[in-house]
Amino acid sequence: MIDCNDICYAYEGVPALRHVSFNIEEKECVVFRGPNGCGKSTLFKLLNGLIFPEVGTYTFQGELITEKTMSDQLFAKRFHQTVGYIFQNSDMQLFCSTVIEELEFGPRQMGLTDEEIDKRSKDVVEMLGIENLLGRAPYHLSGGEKKKVAIGCILTMNPKVLILDEPLAGLDDRSKKWLSEFLLLFKKTDKTILIATHDRELTELLADRVIEIDENHLVKS
Amino acid sequence: MIDCNDICYAYEGVPALRHVSFNIEEKECVVFRGPNGCGKSTLFKLLNGLIFPEVGTYTFQGELITEKTMSDQLFAKRFHQTVGYIFQNSDMQLFCSTVIEELEFGPRQMGLTDEEIDKRSKDVVEMLGIENLLGRAPYHLSGGEKKKVAIGCILTMNPKVLILDEPLAGLDDRSKKWLSEFLLLFKKTDKTILIATHDRELTELLADRVIEIDENHLVKS
Amino acid sequence: MIIKDSYVPEWMLQEEKYSPKMDHDGFIIRSLMKIMSLLSEFRSNAALKQSYFSTRAKLIATILLIILECTSTNMFFVYIIFAVVMVALSTLKGQSIRKIIGSAMPAAVFSALIVLPAFLMGNHNLMVTVVLRVFISVTMIGIMSVTSPWNEVTGSLKVFHLPDIFILTFDLTLKFIMILGDICTNMMTAIRLRSVGKNNRKESALSGVMGTTFLKSHQMSEELYGAMICRGFDGKYNRRSTRFNKHDIIILIVMIILVLLFIFLNFMQ
Amino acid sequence: MHIPENYLSPATCAVMTAVMVPVWVHAVKKVNTEIPKKDVPMIGVGAAFSFLGMMFNVPLPGGTTGHAVGGTLIALLLGPNAACLAVTVALLIQALLFGDGGILSFGANCFNMAFVLPYFGYFIYRLIAGKSEKKSRQLLGAAVGSYAGINLAAFCAAIEFGIQPYLFHDAAGKALYCPYTLNVSIPAMMIGHLTLFGIAEIVYTVAVYSYVKTIAVNKVSGNAGKMVSENGIVDNSQNIKKKPIFILMAVLIALVPIGLLAQGTAWGEWGSDEIMKITGLSYVPAKLGTGWSLSSVFPDYTMAGIPDAIAYIMSAIVGVAIMIIVFKVASSLIKGKTDYQVK
Ligand SMILES: Nc1ncnc2c1ncn2[C@@H]1O[C@H](COP(=O)(O)OP(=O)(O)OP(=O)(O)O)[C@@H](O)[C@H]1O
Ligand SMILES: Nc1ncnc2c1ncn2[C@@H]1O[C@H](COP(=O)(O)OP(=O)(O)OP(=O)(O)O)[C@@H](O)[C@H]1O
Ligand SMILES: [Mg+2]
Ligand SMILES: [Mg+2]
């Protein structure tokens, strides 16, 4: 499903990914691990079609993801609906004026009916236990609350692939436990999951496979 | 040394801390624990004199910290040198254009000589292993790299009290281990340490005492 | 706060059957993105490696050269400055050269339009003198700003005995503009990722976004100010005095030669 | 060899430009894929050498002058495709800034000096030097190649001049553009190039080539002599040391006023004011006298009221700087080519 072939990427000439190749099948759960600055977030941005490899190719469900294919509006929208991406820094992911709007933004864009939208956001709110935040402004939330809202507003779009960058960072024990279990459940529902995390427990719990990136931005094998 | 007496704080009428009281002695290491949104970061901002309690009093080394005492520039400066605060979101803590400037900002404001500043930043850089980041722009660093720099720029000021908000979030195993060990060492040098963390290992390793805050923003006893 | 264990709603178990419709949000989003990327461009300017000459020397040299070049009545002197500027430009990185020419060219064209009437009335000389001078001046400032971090430039303003408060305001403004640019770029990315369909209430969505950006930047600037306070910032500026370094001798020599040439060409002939 | 404005008919110019377009496209493509991004500015250095070479005018008895082009030299250093681009840019700057060579005839000039010369010169060099590691073989190849290149280019220019009177004349038989037929233009061009100018090109090429090869290349990789690999591409494993090259360039810039010693204008490069006096023609060809021409910033590398030598040096400095700027900008436009080797 996700095919990375010899991908290289550099920020202004400084390499952040070197000849990275891997293959991820549908319904797999893969954990990406590596020291700080090894390029995990960069790789995720690439997998989300936000940046494009300098060398190598990235194929998603048989379709090449390049600057050109992503400039096709319909294709890009479809792609972004299929792939849900939760940023490492959730501060940057929230842009609506209330939490409830945040949750409804995606489904509304997709043209769902009002009932459906309501149902979805209600379910997600319940799942995440954020009832008391609904009317609040996202930028005033605490670090962990922000993360939950960010996860929620991706879940309402019901993506097929979930890409999470450090999902557990800053979460309290209960939320951590809940999220781990949720991801485990989510995994059983035919979804593909990609996670970057330093958390051992989560890795053991979820990972079908671990891809290690080292400090030289190379994939270890 | 740190005396909080019946402190209440609210953001626009929504309580974030309720009747919080505690006492921290010099050379103690205290871990603050609690679910997301319980008010740990708010409390830390308060302890740093960035916000002031609505009800109750905060006394640091026998001196009342209020808006008025903090408006005395000399006192405020002295206070901020004594208390080092590492933000939960290191993005917000870094404001210089290069990492090295970031490290030198504090000592320079303290009016140290150039040699001393050089020595300090050199030592800290070595301790943190961030030699290769010196000329980089802080906002282009990876999440973990940012955290290290944020820690570094507080250490160069050599504070007596160190307040860390989720220091381990987003760090890789090696850095985590290093930071835990460093804090342990730091603790032995007569310094006072306050940490908010969800990390059990760190708590066990360091905490002389754990203060729990619950979701109702109350200190459990 | 209750977390329901092990509960996944029905719809989440199913694969989403969704095919997007065309939307005409391209224009607004893109033009917004343009503005934002301009802001973040500003930010990237601040990040630079050590440059060969000290910022202080470059600032003084730039101002001196602009004064000389603008007051010289001798065109040959302007040509000499042009050659010096071209040589300086050729030592930079391609990326930077592009940026500089990208700002100098429009300025030159604009000034050309202004003197166009005079040109049509037969004063051909004016065209070359004015346009070339403008081009040189803007290029020089460009070289200056591309090769020196902003904060050092503002710091060097102390050479001219500007009050601290002025430099501080200048500096903070730059910083906040950068924060704003940063927020905007990141948020635009977030919006793009979640704009998976047709938005029928674009104006409200857009105004919401702009409003949030503003509030967020306000909050962030507050936090940032807090961070500065925490590190002993008290409104005074103690910074590494940007001293002259030994390479500045080269600038000094070139300056002396140019000043002598200026005097010779303008007053001795 | 710079064909000025109005010596060739617009039709000829159009044809020559049309021929050049695919060549440029090919060269850009090749350079794009084969030369590492960081080495692209070196093409600018090559262009600068060519530009400087063309400023050293060599006098020929009889009042005309000529100069080296250096196209083969760049081809040896960076490959013929890079040389094509380098000389093209040098010619463009000469035409636009210094009024040397016409704008309309730019395509024709490029055909002669940026296409025929480097590719043919390089071809001959390969033929002689082959894969030989021997320095003498290589220098011989450089000498013969550059000589052959410049002469074939001059021959092409002569033909372009020479066919004008046959194709374009008025009712009275007076030529509209260049007045000389092939039997005049070919010997006039070739005598100079087969002798002095050809030798100038050899001297310039061999001198700079051997200097660059021996001094400017790091000897770390062992086979320092070979900068150009099999297919004429810069060998990536070798680092070209830049400092000596720039020193050489500075020396050449300081020396350019030597080019002024040669009084007179190259054959076929006269302005319409000179043409009657010099050629003894009884008329000024119609279009040649009245045709369009661009007034450049530094006409013929000089400035009113300024000693020629100083203006000449200034022209050299500005020209060289602009050429490096052009290729640096070009290299920044090329995507990718980051070095992904783990150090
Ligand atoms: N916008 C940028 N500009 C320049 N360099 C960048 C940028 N973003 C990241 N980098 C650099 O690229 C490298 C990889 O960064 P990335 O954020 O992908 O790391 P990471 O694996 O996610 O690390 P972490 O675990 O700390 O989040 C780092 O060295 C970082 O400094
Ligand atoms: N600037 C603000 N404006 C309004 N409400 C705020 C603001 N900052 C925090 N809050 C609210 O105050 C409460 C306490 O927030 P705080 O950031 O102190 O939590 P925390 O204990 O640090 O949580 P976490 O573990 O998630 O970091 C939260 O409910 C939060 O939503
Ligand atoms: Mg990351
Ligand atoms: Mg917090």
mmCIF file of N, CA and C and ligand atoms in Angstrom, chain A residues 40-41 88 165-166, chain B residues 142-143, ligand 3:
data_model
loop_
_atom_site.group_PDB
_atom_site.id
_atom_site.type_symbol
_atom_site.label_atom_id
_atom_site.label_comp_id
_atom_site.label_asym_id
_atom_site.label_seq_id
_atom_site.Cartn_x
_atom_site.Cartn_y
_atom_site.Cartn_z
ATOM 1 N N LYS A 40 12.141 11.269 11.481
ATOM 2 C CA LYS A 40 10.826 10.646 11.541
ATOM 3 C C LYS A 40 9.731 11.618 11.091
ATOM 4 N N SER A 41 9.739 12.793 11.673
ATOM 5 C CA SER A 41 8.707 13.763 11.307
ATOM 6 C C SER A 41 8.810 14.135 9.835
ATOM 7 N N GLN A 88 3.241 16.316 15.356
ATOM 8 C CA GLN A 88 3.973 16.209 16.606
ATOM 9 C C GLN A 88 3.590 17.361 17.532
ATOM 10 N N ASP A 165 2.455 11.216 14.924
ATOM 11 C CA ASP A 165 3.815 11.603 15.274
ATOM 12 C C ASP A 165 3.870 11.837 16.781
ATOM 13 N N GLU A 166 4.519 10.950 17.499
ATOM 14 C CA GLU A 166 4.638 11.053 18.954
ATOM 15 C C GLU A 166 3.284 11.244 19.625
ATOM 16 N N SER B 142 14.416 19.615 15.187
ATOM 17 C CA SER B 142 13.397 18.602 15.452
ATOM 18 C C SER B 142 12.898 18.779 16.884
ATOM 19 N N GLY B 143 11.763 18.139 17.188
ATOM 20 C CA GLY B 143 11.136 18.318 18.494
ATOM 21 C C GLY B 143 12.088 18.073 19.656
HETATM 22 MG MG MG E 3 9.653 14.520 15.154
#
